[in-house]
Amino acid sequence: MSVESMINQDDSSVTTEVVNPFRVGDEETIGEAPCALVIFGASGDLSHRKLIPAVFALRQGGYVDSHNPLIGFARSKKTDEQFRSEMSEAINKFSRFRSATVDAVDAFTSDLYYHVGDYSDPETFIALGKRLDELAEKHNTKGNCLFYLATPPTSFEPILKNLKISGLVDESGGAFRRVVVEKPIGSDRATAQTLNERLHDSFDEKQVFRIDHYLGKETVQNILAFRFGNGIFEPLWNRRYIDHVQITVAESIGVGSRAGYFDKAGITRDMLQSHILQLMTLIAMEPPIAIRGESIRDEKVKVLRAIKPFTRMEAIRNVVRAQYSSGVVDGEASPGYLEEEGVPEKSQTETFVALKLEVDNWRWSGVPFYIRTGKRLAKRVSQVNIVYRRPPLAFFEAFGCDAPEQNVLGIRIQPEEGISMSFVSKRPGPSFHIDPVRMDFKYSASFAKQTPEAYERLILDAILGEASLFAREDEVDLSWKLIDPIIESWSGDNPAPLYTYQSGNWGPEESSALLERSSREWLRL
Ligand code: BG6
């Protein structure tokens, strides 16, 4: 498929074909990636909502086929048939191809299998090995296998150990064996290091794929296309022209049914350590020598190394944490965090964090990166705003105009994915007045295709062995190195305060104060 054929200005012809711009030109790989997929934690929410629908979408797009049988591995007893019918329900409910024909769903689910077992019982894994051998024959998988750990982290260790004991990680026969690990990778630097050690007890680093679904989002990958595929932006992407950068990842939902996990994690571990630092590295990194393989990860690591780590005092000064109280979100009354089901009475867990980071390198020295993320904020929106410096002369004041607003390049990750540029323009008429105006690019208007879900791209990449969109061990380690002092500043003597904000707002006032200190403000989203 040519790039031209993917571009269609006519909005009305939106189809459901899978489009993966980074894979254009890679058609030789389509349908030629024989490999069994084993999902540990197949009864869980992630598997129902995201993984199975993603594999089904890949199948619909012809990226995988009957050479890719899938085994759901979980503790509850059920038959293959029961599993198949549950998964077809999940497809009907959560897939972007939910209107696919019954035949298409049946063709897919007939290649699904179920394996009941205890993660800590080596016998179950030996039985899994036998099952994989049978399926290798039946589906001609060539013995290749991708293990997906979609369980709570407490199960990672026994699964990894038993995969090793039962010989399932052995690649000496020529077939590949890979493991995909879901976040969270640890809860601090030490636990992440331990988990990485456990991973390496069983797998080589090149077999390990640490998933961060933000990297699978089309708009996140588009940051690379935008920066390095255009001649006009990269020369302006530095301290000479940029005043500061704002990154907002706001959610209107609360903690929902995940209080058990979230209350231990908090938003800093849940969003900042992973998704947001990944996003930031793509914005701040130097051009990689190639857009594949290790090159991108090498550059991202350099950014993480260049971010100035906080001392305790700096963390207290430059980080704001807060928890939501009751309020109104999307027109509906919503409870405070402490009233949510499963949240401990006196929980001190932060549901919002805002901070100022500095990247101490040649490109970014002196350009602050302001970041905020939280639950139960005014709306669901993820956006990066690159705010440019003002022009050197305030020419228009002579005509009674206010100082022109700063130019802003807005990269909208979700929803209404796109890119906008704000600049000033002369207001029509005899006087010389200037007003801010905007140029907009909207994905939905330019590309007449449905955007693939992040997990589709990532699962396919793991099957194909392309690791550039997965977090490498050193990335995880360095991001925890930055996060640990922040979390530590919230305990011990004189801990940083925990503020509150009303649900449906943009966080506490202190978040705005963080920018006001240097006469800046959060831009409206
Ligand atoms: C997950 C977090 O990784 O990302 C959730 O654990 C969060 O708390 C989710 O809601 C946000 O993902 P998305 O794709 O909806 O922005």
XYZ file of C-alpha atoms and ligand atoms in Angstrom:
541
model
C 0.000 0.000 0.000
C 1.436 3.409 -0.902
C 1.371 6.291 1.516
C -0.722 8.231 -1.032
C -3.407 5.582 -0.991
C -3.662 5.900 2.768
C -4.380 9.604 2.552
C -7.928 10.475 1.802
C -9.366 13.879 2.413
C -12.900 12.498 2.429
C -13.868 11.929 6.035
C -16.982 10.016 5.199
C -15.129 7.010 3.821
C -13.595 5.884 7.123
C -12.956 2.160 6.897
C -11.865 -0.295 9.519
C -8.773 -1.516 7.714
C -5.693 -1.853 9.909
C -3.147 0.771 8.939
C 0.260 0.908 10.386
C 2.248 3.706 8.759
C 5.545 2.414 10.133
C 4.874 -0.921 8.500
C 4.176 0.457 5.052
C 6.751 -1.225 2.872
C 7.018 -4.119 5.291
C 4.322 -6.216 3.709
C 6.731 -9.085 3.302
C 6.398 -9.672 7.046
C 2.616 -9.808 7.004
C 1.277 -13.238 7.751
C 4.790 -14.617 7.853
C 5.427 -14.492 11.539
C 4.566 -17.992 12.735
C 4.552 -17.939 16.499
C 2.377 -19.209 19.338
C 1.252 -16.604 21.839
C 0.821 -17.594 25.483
C -1.017 -15.109 27.686
C -0.519 -15.594 31.422
C -3.425 -14.000 33.254
C -5.824 -14.736 30.403
C -8.895 -14.383 32.653
C -7.967 -10.830 33.600
C -9.282 -7.481 32.497
C -6.265 -6.564 30.385
C -6.575 -9.722 28.375
C -10.313 -9.253 27.729
C -10.245 -5.536 27.038
C -6.989 -5.082 25.220
C -4.939 -8.138 24.317
C -7.498 -10.431 22.694
C -9.126 -7.554 20.766
C -5.647 -6.471 19.617
C -4.697 -9.936 18.342
C -8.088 -10.179 16.659
C -7.466 -6.823 14.923
C -4.068 -8.080 13.738
C -5.790 -11.121 12.330
C -8.377 -8.942 10.576
C -5.592 -6.929 9.007
C -3.813 -10.098 7.860
C -0.796 -9.401 10.104
C -1.233 -12.738 11.870
C -3.068 -15.871 10.803
C -3.610 -19.504 11.769
C 0.165 -19.836 12.235
C -0.374 -17.792 15.378
C -2.385 -19.930 17.812
C -3.001 -18.373 21.204
C -3.027 -20.139 24.561
C -4.732 -18.455 27.482
C -3.083 -19.553 30.735
C -4.859 -18.879 34.015
C -5.798 -20.429 37.330
C -9.558 -20.837 36.915
C -10.765 -24.100 35.455
C -12.343 -23.949 32.025
C -12.344 -25.759 28.701
C -11.054 -24.507 25.357
C -14.674 -24.073 24.294
C -15.545 -21.936 27.310
C -12.478 -19.802 26.752
C -13.370 -19.348 23.071
C -16.879 -18.247 23.856
C -15.646 -15.799 26.551
C -13.150 -14.348 24.117
C -15.731 -13.918 21.371
C -17.815 -11.983 23.915
C -14.771 -9.850 24.687
C -14.378 -9.159 20.958
C -18.046 -8.180 20.657
C -17.654 -5.812 23.556
C -14.203 -4.304 23.242
C -12.871 -4.797 19.715
C -12.780 -1.998 17.169
C -13.786 -4.806 14.796
C -16.807 -5.724 16.877
C -18.936 -5.665 13.744
C -16.837 -8.413 12.138
C -18.802 -11.382 10.813
C -19.503 -14.395 13.000
C -17.377 -16.445 10.604
C -14.406 -14.128 11.080
C -14.721 -14.315 14.869
C -15.132 -18.108 14.749
C -12.117 -18.500 12.480
C -10.084 -16.552 15.029
C -11.402 -18.202 18.181
C -10.939 -21.704 16.741
C -7.190 -21.025 17.070
C -7.526 -20.168 20.779
C -6.740 -22.705 23.503
C -6.891 -22.686 27.258
C -4.391 -24.035 29.737
C -5.359 -24.190 33.385
C -2.584 -24.127 35.915
C -0.898 -22.753 38.969
C 1.892 -20.295 38.182
C 4.071 -21.809 40.868
C 3.662 -25.432 39.788
C 6.475 -26.621 37.451
C 4.331 -29.584 36.316
C 1.833 -27.209 34.704
C 4.631 -25.682 32.688
C 5.878 -29.058 31.544
C 2.329 -29.775 30.379
C 2.293 -26.349 28.675
C 5.455 -27.338 26.818
C 3.758 -30.503 25.509
C 0.772 -28.446 24.420
C 3.051 -26.023 22.599
C 4.750 -28.918 20.784
C 1.365 -30.220 19.618
C 0.320 -26.770 18.459
C 3.651 -26.283 16.701
C 2.763 -29.337 14.579
C -0.854 -28.394 14.061
C -0.304 -24.701 13.275
C 3.210 -24.887 11.920
C 4.527 -22.286 14.363
C 8.118 -23.437 13.783
C 8.360 -23.646 17.554
C 8.423 -19.859 17.982
C 6.718 -18.603 21.078
C 5.874 -15.303 22.733
C 5.001 -15.389 26.438
C 2.904 -12.465 27.608
C 2.889 -11.757 31.360
C -0.463 -10.054 31.930
C -0.680 -11.080 35.592
C -0.179 -9.015 38.739
C 3.570 -8.517 39.330
C 3.543 -10.950 42.273
C 3.173 -13.789 39.759
C 6.062 -12.697 37.516
C 8.744 -14.454 39.527
C 7.208 -17.950 39.663
C 6.220 -17.779 36.000
C 9.712 -16.755 34.912
C 11.290 -19.426 37.061
C 9.026 -22.184 35.785
C 9.407 -21.167 32.157
C 13.128 -21.633 32.640
C 12.895 -24.908 34.602
C 10.632 -26.456 32.013
C 13.014 -25.530 29.175
C 10.524 -23.212 27.510
C 12.938 -20.294 27.139
C 15.578 -22.295 25.307
C 16.320 -20.956 21.805
C 19.040 -23.451 20.954
C 16.755 -25.277 18.501
C 16.560 -22.126 16.360
C 13.027 -21.137 17.336
C 12.623 -17.847 19.170
C 11.285 -17.546 22.716
C 10.389 -14.057 23.912
C 8.679 -12.570 26.920
C 6.488 -9.467 27.103
C 6.191 -7.923 30.567
C 3.442 -5.532 31.549
C 4.032 -2.573 33.835
C 4.612 -1.907 36.635
C 8.264 -2.889 36.364
C 8.946 -2.659 40.085
C 7.738 -0.074 42.548
C 11.102 1.645 42.973
C 14.640 1.337 41.649
C 15.575 -1.578 43.887
C 12.502 -3.687 43.109
C 12.826 -2.916 39.392
C 16.430 -4.080 39.521
C 15.352 -7.287 41.239
C 12.680 -7.918 38.623
C 15.175 -7.259 35.838
C 17.533 -9.748 37.461
C 14.752 -12.346 37.596
C 14.009 -11.664 33.926
C 17.666 -12.171 33.102
C 17.822 -15.382 35.147
C 15.464 -16.797 32.528
C 15.863 -14.677 29.395
C 18.561 -12.646 27.627
C 17.805 -8.929 27.362
C 17.180 -9.342 23.625
C 14.342 -11.747 24.434
C 12.671 -9.298 26.844
C 9.976 -6.837 25.706
C 8.863 -4.426 28.478
C 5.644 -2.968 27.235
C 4.586 0.650 27.678
C 1.391 1.049 25.724
C 1.954 4.781 25.235
C 4.754 3.956 22.810
C 2.276 1.993 20.706
C -0.012 4.977 20.236
C 0.118 6.289 16.681
C 0.281 9.894 17.862
C 3.235 9.146 20.118
C 5.109 7.528 17.232
C 4.141 10.503 15.114
C 6.369 12.660 17.309
C 9.295 10.960 15.563
C 7.758 11.384 12.117
C 6.958 15.013 12.820
C 10.350 15.904 14.221
C 12.569 13.977 11.862
C 10.469 13.757 8.713
C 10.092 17.512 8.246
C 12.770 20.036 7.473
C 11.185 23.010 9.187
C 10.657 22.021 12.813
C 13.869 20.385 13.972
C 16.010 23.532 13.487
C 13.624 25.305 15.913
C 13.632 22.460 18.431
C 16.077 23.787 20.995
C 16.806 26.300 23.739
C 17.408 29.106 21.274
C 13.745 29.191 20.230
C 11.805 27.236 22.835
C 10.811 28.913 26.087
C 9.436 25.843 27.812
C 7.549 22.591 27.242
C 4.273 21.532 28.889
C 3.171 17.908 29.032
C -0.328 17.167 30.307
C -1.783 13.674 30.618
C -5.182 14.242 32.201
C -7.890 11.696 32.875
C -11.459 12.397 33.947
C -11.943 8.882 35.322
C -11.164 8.138 38.950
C -9.545 5.094 40.433
C -12.526 2.917 39.440
C -12.260 -0.701 40.515
C -8.455 -0.589 40.718
C -8.066 0.859 44.228
C -6.144 -2.223 45.372
C -3.402 -1.595 42.839
C -3.622 2.185 42.570
C -3.498 2.984 46.264
C -0.126 1.255 46.540
C 1.182 2.785 43.338
C -0.132 6.371 43.144
C -0.130 8.403 39.948
C 3.623 8.984 40.021
C 4.459 5.303 39.693
C 1.401 4.566 37.563
C 1.838 7.269 34.909
C 4.933 9.423 35.409
C 7.626 6.779 35.761
C 6.475 4.997 32.624
C 4.215 6.685 30.062
C 5.110 10.308 30.679
C 8.867 9.928 30.921
C 8.713 7.889 27.711
C 6.762 10.672 26.030
C 9.219 13.240 27.278
C 12.233 11.327 25.962
C 10.727 11.281 22.462
C 10.223 15.040 22.612
C 13.691 15.743 23.976
C 15.917 13.162 22.293
C 18.530 13.825 19.627
C 17.954 12.430 16.123
C 18.707 8.686 16.224
C 20.993 7.175 13.594
C 18.070 4.996 12.449
C 14.395 4.794 13.267
C 14.623 1.145 14.291
C 16.546 -1.235 16.456
C 18.553 0.090 19.369
C 19.119 3.595 17.985
C 15.942 5.125 19.353
C 16.414 3.515 22.749
C 20.036 4.712 22.874
C 18.906 8.301 22.369
C 16.068 8.039 24.890
C 18.496 6.788 27.493
C 20.723 9.825 26.917
C 17.778 12.103 27.735
C 17.050 10.214 30.949
C 20.698 10.571 31.910
C 20.557 14.311 31.219
C 17.474 15.020 33.335
C 18.658 16.743 36.487
C 17.910 14.436 39.440
C 16.165 16.018 42.429
C 17.669 16.359 45.862
C 15.075 16.078 48.627
C 14.813 19.865 48.900
C 14.482 20.280 45.136
C 11.780 17.630 45.046
C 9.865 19.470 47.737
C 10.182 22.718 45.785
C 9.560 21.446 42.253
C 6.980 18.698 42.680
C 3.334 19.118 43.706
C 1.311 16.104 44.795
C -2.391 16.101 45.463
C -5.455 13.926 45.955
C -8.932 14.521 44.563
C -11.851 15.451 46.769
C -15.467 15.183 45.671
C -16.701 17.368 42.832
C -18.396 17.290 39.473
C -16.869 15.554 36.474
C -18.505 15.508 33.044
C -21.627 16.974 34.629
C -21.936 14.247 37.249
C -21.245 14.333 40.969
C -18.208 12.262 41.774
C -16.841 11.086 45.122
C -13.517 12.038 46.627
C -10.636 9.569 46.472
C -11.060 8.631 50.131
C -14.707 7.718 49.519
C -13.880 5.382 46.619
C -14.422 1.682 47.193
C -11.337 -0.092 48.450
C -9.348 3.043 49.302
C -7.987 2.966 52.891
C -9.582 5.541 55.191
C -6.531 7.743 55.654
C -4.793 7.050 52.379
C -2.047 9.540 51.497
C -1.800 8.310 47.922
C -1.447 11.026 45.306
C -3.863 11.048 42.385
C -2.239 14.111 40.819
C 1.337 15.167 40.354
C 2.844 18.227 38.693
C 6.538 18.927 38.415
C 9.248 20.884 36.706
C 12.113 18.940 35.150
C 15.287 20.229 33.572
C 17.298 18.500 30.892
C 20.908 19.442 31.352
C 22.288 19.112 27.866
C 23.386 21.337 24.983
C 19.952 21.387 23.351
C 17.759 21.967 26.394
C 19.773 23.738 29.056
C 17.547 26.372 30.701
C 14.294 25.117 29.106
C 11.946 23.811 31.801
C 9.686 20.848 31.105
C 6.463 21.215 33.099
C 4.550 17.985 33.532
C 1.178 17.259 35.106
C -0.952 14.174 35.272
C -3.928 13.188 37.348
C -7.208 11.386 37.727
C -10.602 13.084 37.932
C -9.384 16.193 36.161
C -11.552 18.480 34.058
C -11.345 16.275 30.986
C -9.494 13.431 29.347
C -6.724 14.943 27.303
C -3.068 14.210 26.632
C -1.118 16.956 24.969
C 2.429 18.230 24.607
C 2.746 21.992 24.120
C 5.997 23.413 22.865
C 5.905 27.079 23.844
C 8.188 29.325 21.800
C 10.020 32.434 22.937
C 8.527 35.822 22.251
C 9.923 37.871 19.368
C 12.794 40.109 20.475
C 10.989 43.418 19.837
C 7.516 44.408 21.005
C 6.770 46.305 17.765
C 3.036 46.304 18.027
C 2.769 47.972 21.391
C 3.150 51.241 19.479
C -0.311 50.499 18.036
C -1.784 49.863 21.461
C -1.614 46.059 21.120
C -0.819 43.761 24.001
C 2.395 41.796 23.735
C 1.738 38.995 21.212
C 0.980 35.588 22.671
C 3.777 33.075 22.435
C 3.645 30.664 19.503
C 2.618 27.223 20.635
C 3.066 23.964 18.833
C 0.498 21.578 20.297
C 0.836 17.836 19.830
C -2.471 16.255 20.757
C -1.964 12.629 21.732
C -5.620 11.964 22.534
C -8.497 12.503 21.933
C -8.939 14.417 18.620
C -5.424 13.397 17.695
C -3.513 15.996 15.736
C -1.057 18.865 15.737
C -1.774 22.578 15.930
C 0.323 25.680 15.618
C -0.743 28.977 17.103
C 0.606 32.265 15.839
C -0.590 35.849 15.619
C -2.204 37.456 12.656
C -3.310 40.966 11.775
C -6.969 41.532 12.509
C -8.700 42.690 9.291
C -9.411 46.413 9.294
C -7.689 49.773 9.133
C -6.064 49.592 12.598
C -3.024 47.423 13.327
C -4.311 44.908 15.808
C -2.974 41.403 16.172
C -4.884 38.351 17.331
C -3.835 34.771 18.020
C -4.962 32.242 15.365
C -4.394 28.526 14.889
C -3.461 26.085 12.150
C -4.739 22.598 12.772
C -3.918 19.157 11.481
C -6.407 16.478 12.512
C -5.655 12.823 11.986
C -9.287 12.031 11.353
C -9.495 14.596 8.545
C -6.262 13.679 6.770
C -6.179 9.926 7.133
C -9.365 8.131 6.245
C -8.522 5.158 8.386
C -9.302 4.038 11.865
C -6.309 4.394 14.158
C -4.991 1.044 15.379
C -4.958 0.433 19.130
C -1.556 0.725 20.789
C -1.472 -2.954 21.739
C -1.856 -4.055 18.122
C 1.340 -2.411 17.059
C 3.251 -3.587 20.117
C 2.166 -7.222 20.000
C 3.032 -7.358 16.303
C 6.441 -5.799 16.952
C 7.140 -8.339 19.697
C 6.215 -11.171 17.314
C 8.523 -9.667 14.688
C 11.316 -9.097 17.220
C 11.359 -5.294 16.766
C 12.157 -3.891 20.203
C 12.516 -0.163 19.593
C 9.081 0.641 21.057
C 9.745 -1.309 24.259
C 11.555 -0.060 27.334
C 15.087 -1.346 27.752
C 16.495 -2.285 31.145
C 18.588 0.890 31.424
C 15.593 3.118 30.588
C 13.590 1.559 33.389
C 16.484 1.857 35.812
C 17.176 5.520 34.997
C 13.528 6.496 35.212
C 13.259 4.993 38.685
C 16.449 6.805 39.636
C 14.590 10.053 38.902
C 11.350 9.014 40.558
C 12.717 7.548 43.809
C 13.821 10.885 45.370
C 10.398 12.367 44.571
C 8.567 9.581 46.361
C 11.067 9.650 49.214
C 10.384 13.380 49.725
C 6.830 12.426 50.724
C 7.878 10.584 53.865
C 10.356 11.029 56.719
C 10.930 14.376 58.438
C 9.081 17.368 56.990
C 7.465 15.505 54.095
C 6.203 17.509 51.124
C 2.529 18.362 51.641
C -0.300 16.389 50.048
C -2.718 18.977 48.618
C -6.290 18.330 47.568
C -8.181 19.394 44.469
C -11.818 19.237 43.636
C -12.718 16.542 41.144
C -13.363 18.139 37.785
C -10.666 20.843 38.213
C -7.187 20.970 36.744
C -5.466 20.033 39.995
C -4.545 22.139 43.028
C -3.575 25.823 42.878
C -0.036 24.856 43.788
C 0.286 23.276 40.341
C -0.331 26.673 38.737
C 1.991 28.302 41.263
C 4.794 26.077 39.997
C 4.666 27.957 36.676
C 3.679 31.348 38.060
C 7.010 31.520 39.849
C 8.580 32.173 36.474
C 5.629 34.155 35.043
C 4.280 31.221 33.054
C 0.942 29.456 33.110
C -0.618 26.178 32.061
C -2.182 26.606 28.655
C -5.886 25.892 28.244
C -6.592 22.473 26.760
C -2.436 2.741 32.487
C -2.613 3.217 33.894
O -1.127 2.309 32.265
O -2.745 3.812 31.589
C -4.029 3.715 34.119
O -2.343 2.140 34.784
C -4.385 4.773 33.097
O -4.181 4.226 35.432
C -4.078 4.282 31.690
O -5.767 5.051 33.231
C -4.243 5.403 30.682
O -4.105 4.890 29.402
P -4.813 5.593 28.162
O -4.351 4.819 26.979
O -6.285 5.501 28.403
O -4.348 7.016 28.167
